[in-house]
Short mmCIF file of C-alpha atoms in Angstrom, two decimals:
data_model
loop_
_atom_site.label_atom_id
_atom_site.label_comp_id
_atom_site.label_asym_id
_atom_site.label_seq_id
_atom_site.Cartn_x
_atom_site.Cartn_y
_atom_site.Cartn_z
CA MET A 860 -34.87 -31.95 46.60
CA GLY A 861 -36.16 -31.54 50.18
CA ILE A 862 -34.12 -32.25 53.26
CA SER A 863 -35.42 -35.16 55.36
CA ILE A 864 -35.77 -34.49 59.07
CA THR A 865 -34.89 -37.41 61.28
CA LYS A 866 -36.60 -38.20 64.56
CA GLU A 867 -33.41 -37.18 66.38
CA THR A 868 -33.44 -33.79 64.71
CA LYS A 869 -37.08 -33.28 65.68
CA ARG A 870 -36.28 -34.29 69.25
CA LEU A 871 -33.38 -31.81 69.43
CA LYS A 872 -35.57 -29.04 68.01
CA THR A 873 -38.24 -29.75 70.60
CA MET A 874 -35.67 -29.67 73.38
CA LEU A 875 -34.28 -26.41 72.04
CA LEU A 876 -37.78 -24.89 71.93
CA HIS A 877 -38.49 -25.89 75.53
CA TRP A 878 -35.09 -24.56 76.61
CA SER A 879 -35.74 -21.28 74.80
CA ILE A 880 -39.08 -20.80 76.56
CA ALA A 881 -37.54 -21.49 79.97
CA HIS A 882 -34.54 -19.38 78.98
CA SER A 883 -36.75 -16.42 78.06
CA SER A 884 -38.83 -16.71 81.23
CA PHE A 885 -35.72 -16.82 83.38
CA TYR A 886 -34.05 -13.81 81.82
CA ASN A 887 -37.17 -11.70 82.16
CA MET A 888 -36.51 -11.83 85.90
CA LEU A 889 -32.99 -10.48 85.59
CA LYS A 890 -32.42 -6.75 85.81
CA VAL A 891 -29.71 -4.13 86.12
CA PRO A 892 -28.68 -3.52 89.77
CA GLU A 893 -30.37 -0.39 91.07
CA HIS A 894 -27.77 0.35 93.73
CA GLN A 895 -24.46 -0.44 92.03
CA VAL A 896 -22.08 2.46 92.77
CA ALA A 897 -18.82 1.31 91.14
CA GLY A 898 -17.44 -1.15 88.61
CA HIS A 899 -18.80 -2.00 85.17
CA LEU A 900 -22.45 -1.01 84.78
CA ALA A 901 -24.85 -2.90 82.51
CA ILE A 902 -26.12 0.23 80.79
CA ASP A 903 -25.93 1.68 77.27
CA GLY A 904 -25.17 -1.71 75.76
CA LYS A 905 -22.21 -2.36 78.04
CA LEU A 906 -21.38 -5.62 79.76
CA GLY A 907 -22.13 -5.60 83.46
CA PRO A 908 -23.71 -7.54 86.33
CA LEU A 909 -27.38 -8.39 86.76
CA VAL A 910 -29.56 -9.23 89.75
CA ASP A 911 -32.77 -11.17 90.30
CA ASP A 912 -35.57 -10.97 92.86
CA SER A 913 -34.26 -13.86 94.94
CA GLY A 914 -31.24 -11.98 96.31
CA ARG A 915 -28.59 -13.12 93.85
CA PHE A 916 -26.02 -11.06 91.97
CA TYR A 917 -24.73 -12.28 88.60
CA LYS A 918 -21.26 -10.95 87.78
CA PRO A 919 -19.89 -11.74 84.30
CA LEU A 920 -16.51 -13.41 84.46
CA GLN A 921 -13.89 -10.92 83.34
CA GLY A 922 -11.58 -11.73 80.45
CA ASP A 923 -7.82 -12.29 80.50
CA GLY A 924 -8.27 -14.97 83.14
CA ARG A 925 -9.37 -12.50 85.81
CA GLY A 926 -12.86 -13.96 86.05
CA ASN A 927 -11.56 -17.49 86.44
CA LYS A 928 -9.17 -16.29 89.13
CA GLU A 929 -12.01 -14.73 91.08
CA LEU A 930 -14.08 -17.91 90.78
CA ALA A 931 -11.06 -19.94 91.92
CA PHE A 932 -10.65 -17.65 94.93
CA TYR A 933 -14.26 -18.18 96.03
CA GLU A 934 -13.91 -21.94 95.62
CA SER A 935 -10.70 -21.97 97.65
CA PHE A 936 -11.99 -19.56 100.29
CA SER A 937 -15.25 -21.44 100.87
CA SER A 938 -13.41 -24.64 101.76
CA ASP A 939 -10.42 -23.12 103.57
CA THR A 940 -10.66 -24.21 107.22
CA ARG A 941 -8.02 -21.64 108.18
CA VAL A 942 -10.55 -18.83 107.73
CA PRO A 943 -12.51 -18.34 110.99
CA ASP A 944 -16.30 -18.26 110.87
CA HIS A 945 -16.53 -14.72 112.28
CA ILE A 946 -14.50 -13.50 109.28
CA ARG A 947 -16.56 -15.30 106.63
CA LYS A 948 -19.50 -13.00 107.34
CA TYR A 949 -17.53 -10.17 105.73
CA PHE A 950 -17.48 -11.97 102.37
CA PRO A 951 -20.46 -12.44 100.01
CA VAL A 952 -21.86 -15.94 99.76
CA CYS A 953 -20.86 -17.56 96.46
CA TYR A 954 -23.23 -19.98 94.69
CA GLY A 955 -20.80 -21.01 91.96
CA SER A 956 -21.08 -19.98 88.31
CA GLN A 957 -23.84 -20.06 85.71
CA LEU A 958 -24.05 -19.66 81.95
CA LEU A 959 -26.31 -16.67 81.20
CA GLU A 960 -27.11 -14.32 78.36
CA ALA A 961 -24.75 -11.34 78.68
CA SER A 962 -26.31 -7.99 79.57
CA ASN A 963 -25.02 -6.45 76.33
CA GLY A 964 -26.68 -9.14 74.19
CA SER A 965 -23.37 -10.59 73.02
CA GLY A 966 -24.39 -14.18 73.77
CA LEU A 967 -24.01 -16.72 76.54
CA LEU A 968 -21.35 -15.95 79.12
CA HIS A 969 -20.30 -17.52 82.38
CA HIS A 970 -21.34 -15.45 85.40
CA LEU A 971 -20.26 -15.65 89.01
CA VAL A 972 -23.38 -16.10 91.14
CA LEU A 973 -23.07 -14.18 94.41
CA GLN A 974 -25.17 -12.94 97.28
CA ASP A 975 -26.83 -9.63 96.37
CA ILE A 976 -25.62 -7.66 99.38
CA VAL A 977 -28.03 -4.74 99.04
CA SER A 978 -31.17 -6.79 98.37
CA SER A 979 -32.21 -6.69 102.04
CA HIS A 980 -31.86 -2.90 102.24
CA ARG A 981 -34.71 -0.62 101.18
CA ASN A 982 -33.01 2.77 100.60
CA PRO A 983 -29.33 2.10 101.30
CA SER A 984 -26.56 4.62 101.61
CA ILE A 985 -23.54 2.86 100.12
CA MET A 986 -19.83 3.55 99.92
CA ASP A 987 -17.32 1.50 97.92
CA VAL A 988 -13.80 1.94 99.35
CA LYS A 989 -10.86 0.42 97.50
CA ILE A 990 -8.26 -0.63 100.07
CA GLY A 991 -4.46 -0.48 99.74
CA SER A 992 -1.85 2.02 98.63
CA ARG A 993 -1.01 -0.24 95.68
CA THR A 994 -3.78 -1.73 93.53
CA TRP A 995 -1.71 -3.74 91.08
CA TYR A 996 -0.68 -7.33 91.76
CA PRO A 997 2.91 -8.67 91.44
CA GLU A 998 2.35 -10.80 88.33
CA ALA A 999 0.69 -7.99 86.35
CA SER A 1000 2.09 -6.77 83.03
CA ASP A 1001 4.15 -3.58 82.88
CA ASN A 1002 1.35 -1.79 81.02
CA TYR A 1003 -1.21 -2.76 83.67
CA ILE A 1004 1.10 -1.70 86.51
CA GLN A 1005 1.72 1.66 84.86
CA LYS A 1006 -2.02 2.19 84.39
CA CYS A 1007 -2.67 1.39 88.06
CA LEU A 1008 0.19 3.59 89.24
CA GLU A 1009 -1.17 6.60 87.36
CA LYS A 1010 -4.63 6.13 88.86
CA ASP A 1011 -3.27 5.43 92.36
CA ARG A 1012 -1.24 8.65 92.29
CA ARG A 1013 -4.09 10.68 90.81
CA THR A 1014 -6.48 9.60 93.59
CA THR A 1015 -5.99 9.25 97.35
CA THR A 1016 -4.79 5.64 97.04
CA VAL A 1017 -1.11 6.48 97.53
CA SER A 1018 -1.54 9.30 100.05
CA LEU A 1019 -4.18 7.63 102.26
CA GLY A 1020 -3.87 3.93 101.49
CA PHE A 1021 -7.46 3.85 100.25
CA ARG A 1022 -9.79 5.68 97.90
CA ILE A 1023 -13.53 6.04 97.55
CA ALA A 1024 -14.45 4.25 94.32
CA GLY A 1025 -18.16 5.06 94.36
CA LEU A 1026 -21.02 6.03 96.63
CA GLN A 1027 -24.65 6.95 96.94
CA LEU A 1028 -26.23 8.82 99.84
CA TYR A 1029 -29.94 8.65 100.49
CA GLY A 1030 -31.31 12.06 101.33
CA GLY A 1031 -35.00 11.21 101.76
CA LYS A 1032 -38.14 10.78 99.69
CA GLU A 1033 -37.99 14.29 98.25
CA SER A 1034 -34.30 14.57 97.41
CA GLY A 1035 -33.68 10.88 96.67
CA TYR A 1036 -30.11 9.71 96.14
CA TRP A 1037 -26.95 11.70 95.68
CA ARG A 1038 -24.59 9.70 93.50
CA PRO A 1039 -21.57 11.60 92.15
CA GLY A 1040 -20.21 10.62 88.75
CA ARG A 1041 -17.08 8.56 88.27
CA LYS A 1042 -14.89 11.52 87.30
CA GLU A 1043 -15.99 13.48 90.36
CA VAL A 1044 -15.28 10.53 92.66
CA GLN A 1045 -11.83 10.03 91.16
CA SER A 1046 -11.04 13.68 91.80
CA PHE A 1047 -11.68 13.41 95.56
CA THR A 1048 -8.89 14.87 97.67
CA VAL A 1049 -8.04 14.05 101.28
CA TYR A 1050 -10.36 16.87 102.33
CA ASN A 1051 -13.18 15.44 100.18
CA VAL A 1052 -12.73 11.97 101.66
CA ARG A 1053 -12.96 13.34 105.19
CA SER A 1054 -16.03 15.35 104.20
CA ILE A 1055 -17.73 12.34 102.55
CA LEU A 1056 -17.15 10.13 105.60
CA ARG A 1057 -18.90 12.79 107.70
CA ARG A 1058 -21.69 13.35 105.19
CA PHE A 1059 -22.28 9.61 104.94
CA VAL A 1060 -23.61 9.55 108.52
CA SER A 1061 -25.37 12.92 108.52
CA SER A 1062 -29.09 13.59 108.58
CA ASN A 1063 -28.67 16.51 106.17
CA SER A 1064 -26.78 14.78 103.35
CA SER A 1065 -29.18 15.90 100.64
CA ILE A 1066 -27.99 17.11 97.26
CA GLY A 1067 -26.10 20.40 97.47
CA ASN A 1068 -25.85 20.34 101.26
CA GLU A 1069 -22.20 20.46 102.32
CA ASN A 1070 -22.83 21.04 106.04
CA SER A 1071 -22.67 17.69 107.82
CA ASP A 1072 -24.12 17.20 111.30
CA CYS A 1073 -22.83 13.60 111.68
CA SER A 1074 -25.92 12.86 113.76
CA PHE A 1075 -25.94 9.18 112.78
CA ALA A 1076 -22.24 8.61 113.51
CA PRO A 1077 -22.78 7.15 117.03
CA SER A 1078 -25.27 4.55 115.78
CA ILE A 1079 -23.60 3.75 112.44
CA TYR A 1080 -19.87 4.15 113.06
CA GLY A 1081 -20.03 3.53 116.82
CA GLY A 1082 -21.55 0.88 119.05
CA SER A 1083 -20.76 -2.80 119.52
CA ALA A 1084 -22.15 -3.65 116.06
CA GLY A 1085 -21.06 -0.46 114.29
CA ILE A 1086 -18.75 0.03 111.35
CA LEU A 1087 -15.73 0.82 113.51
CA GLU A 1088 -16.01 -2.41 115.52
CA GLN A 1089 -16.42 -4.41 112.32
CA LEU A 1090 -13.34 -2.77 110.80
CA LEU A 1091 -11.36 -3.50 113.96
CA GLU A 1092 -12.43 -7.15 113.81
CA LEU A 1093 -11.18 -7.36 110.23
CA LYS A 1094 -7.97 -5.59 111.22
CA ALA A 1095 -7.27 -8.16 113.95
CA TRP A 1096 -7.52 -10.92 111.34
CA PHE A 1097 -5.33 -9.13 108.81
CA GLU A 1098 -2.67 -8.63 111.47
CA ASP A 1099 -2.23 -12.42 111.56
CA GLN A 1100 -3.52 -13.93 108.31
CA THR A 1101 -0.92 -14.86 105.71
CA ILE A 1102 -3.17 -16.97 103.48
CA TYR A 1103 -4.11 -14.33 100.89
CA HIS A 1104 -2.98 -10.96 99.60
CA PHE A 1105 -5.97 -8.85 98.53
CA HIS A 1106 -4.97 -6.54 95.69
CA SER A 1107 -7.49 -4.02 94.33
CA CYS A 1108 -10.28 -5.25 96.63
CA SER A 1109 -12.99 -3.02 98.01
CA LEU A 1110 -14.91 -2.67 101.23
CA LEU A 1111 -18.59 -2.05 100.66
CA ILE A 1112 -20.13 -0.09 103.55
CA LEU A 1113 -23.91 0.32 103.70
CA PHE A 1114 -26.84 1.06 105.98
CA ASP A 1115 -30.49 2.11 105.78
CA LYS A 1116 -30.57 5.81 106.58
CA GLU A 1117 -34.37 5.97 106.54
CA SER A 1118 -34.62 3.34 109.29
CA VAL A 1119 -32.05 5.14 111.43
CA SER A 1120 -33.76 8.51 111.02
CA LYS A 1121 -37.02 6.97 112.21
CA GLY A 1122 -35.34 5.47 115.26
CA SER A 1123 -35.60 1.89 114.00
CA ALA A 1124 -32.81 -0.58 114.52
CA SER A 1125 -30.56 -0.76 111.47
CA VAL A 1126 -27.37 -2.76 111.64
CA PRO A 1127 -24.70 -1.27 109.35
CA GLU A 1128 -22.92 -3.75 107.15
CA ILE A 1129 -19.53 -4.13 105.50
CA LYS A 1130 -18.49 -6.67 102.89
CA LEU A 1131 -15.25 -7.33 101.07
CA ILE A 1132 -15.75 -7.57 97.30
CA ASP A 1133 -13.79 -7.92 94.03
CA PHE A 1134 -11.25 -10.74 94.16
CA ALA A 1135 -9.91 -10.97 90.61
CA HIS A 1136 -6.41 -10.04 91.79
CA VAL A 1137 -6.09 -12.02 95.01
CA VAL A 1138 -2.83 -14.01 95.25
CA GLU A 1139 -1.41 -16.47 97.74
CA GLY A 1140 0.05 -14.91 100.87
CA LYS A 1141 2.84 -17.50 101.13
CA GLY A 1142 3.23 -16.93 104.86
CA VAL A 1143 3.62 -13.13 104.57
CA ILE A 1144 1.23 -10.60 106.13
CA ASP A 1145 -0.70 -8.48 103.62
CA HIS A 1146 0.78 -5.15 104.72
CA ASN A 1147 -0.65 -3.31 101.70
CA PHE A 1148 -4.25 -4.12 102.64
CA LEU A 1149 -3.63 -3.87 106.38
CA GLY A 1150 -2.08 -0.41 106.03
CA GLY A 1151 -5.05 0.90 104.03
CA LEU A 1152 -7.49 -0.64 106.50
CA CYS A 1153 -5.73 1.06 109.43
CA SER A 1154 -5.88 4.39 107.60
CA LEU A 1155 -9.63 4.02 107.00
CA ILE A 1156 -10.13 3.10 110.67
CA LYS A 1157 -8.35 6.31 111.69
CA PHE A 1158 -10.62 8.45 109.50
CA VAL A 1159 -13.79 6.75 110.75
CA SER A 1160 -12.59 7.08 114.36
CA ASP A 1161 -11.98 10.81 113.86
CA VAL A 1162 -15.54 11.33 112.57
CA LEU A 1163 -16.95 9.39 115.52
CA SER A 1164 -14.85 11.39 118.01
CA ASP A 1165 -15.88 14.68 116.42
CA SER A 1166 -19.55 13.74 116.63
CA LYS A 1167 -19.25 12.93 120.34
CA GLU A 1168 -17.44 16.20 121.06
CA SER A 1169 -20.11 18.09 119.14
CA SER A 1170 -22.89 16.40 121.15
CA ILE A 1171 -21.19 17.27 124.42
CA LYS A 1172 -20.76 20.87 123.29
CA ASP A 1173 -24.45 21.07 122.35
CA CYS A 1174 -25.42 19.83 125.79
CA VAL A 1175 -23.19 22.36 127.55
CA GLU A 1176 -24.38 25.30 125.44
CA SER A 1177 -28.10 24.47 125.65
CA GLU A 1178 -30.31 26.40 128.07
CA LYS A 1179 -31.11 23.17 129.89
CA PRO A 1180 -27.97 21.05 129.78
CA GLY A 1181 -28.70 17.34 129.65
CA ILE A 1182 -26.62 14.28 130.32
CA CYS A 1183 -24.46 13.06 127.48
CA THR A 1184 -24.42 9.30 127.23
CA ASP A 1185 -21.51 7.20 126.01
CA ASN A 1186 -22.87 7.08 122.47
CA GLY A 1187 -22.84 10.86 122.22
CA ASN A 1188 -26.57 11.39 122.53
CA CYS A 1189 -28.07 13.96 124.89
CA GLN A 1190 -30.87 13.14 127.27
#
């Protein structure tokens, strides 16, 4: 005996077909982020974020309530009038959430829809710096705290108040990108961190080259729109703000090295990312984040000072000494 198909069933099937076509067309535009340097990567069948060509970043909501907490933070932050406008620029724009096919093919999953920070950069050098000497949050389970403690002690998190979580350095058309693996990054010592911060703003940061000239430090770390001034602006806010405590958050630092090397204007950029473990500040300053931020500022300041001293020395030792300007360049 055949099964009769009602008009409603036909209508639903037609709607499903149309949705599937639109669904397929939409997902063909999604792709794995080319410049993701840390976090979960959507490769080898693993769940991770996706991007499109319109400048949006789709981050799958993490389990155990972490994803919902991050979404709740963005919703709260976007409407919080206590956050000044000049601070909002350091946070990605959030466009809400969207139900999408997961990158690992496991089915539909809610994704946080964010601004794709690197979409406006052609060949970006990027550094992901996790801020704070303690990455676990107060309400975490004992097992989670122990896991974080082991990693914090194994890296520079405890000793410096921050650690480099991932990076890529653009060396040029021939050498391409240098992107150390996760295990190598996690093994960075204080010496390695200082070396990476110098290499990040060097013209000779190609693969295998350990000698850093820091030639881009004055234009990237220094100046009125440089990384140091941006970090100091964030620091001034964290010295007063008691709204949030940012546990296990990162600062993403990036710039277009190719533009700088050609003498073109390239404004370096920093963004705060990863808010699954943000909690209410309850009127208390976030000393954990502030302390790590101050430590990073000290390291960046040292690189900038060293680059200026080196430029002055080069001018003095040259056969025709020039005039060293305030940004460390010789004329």
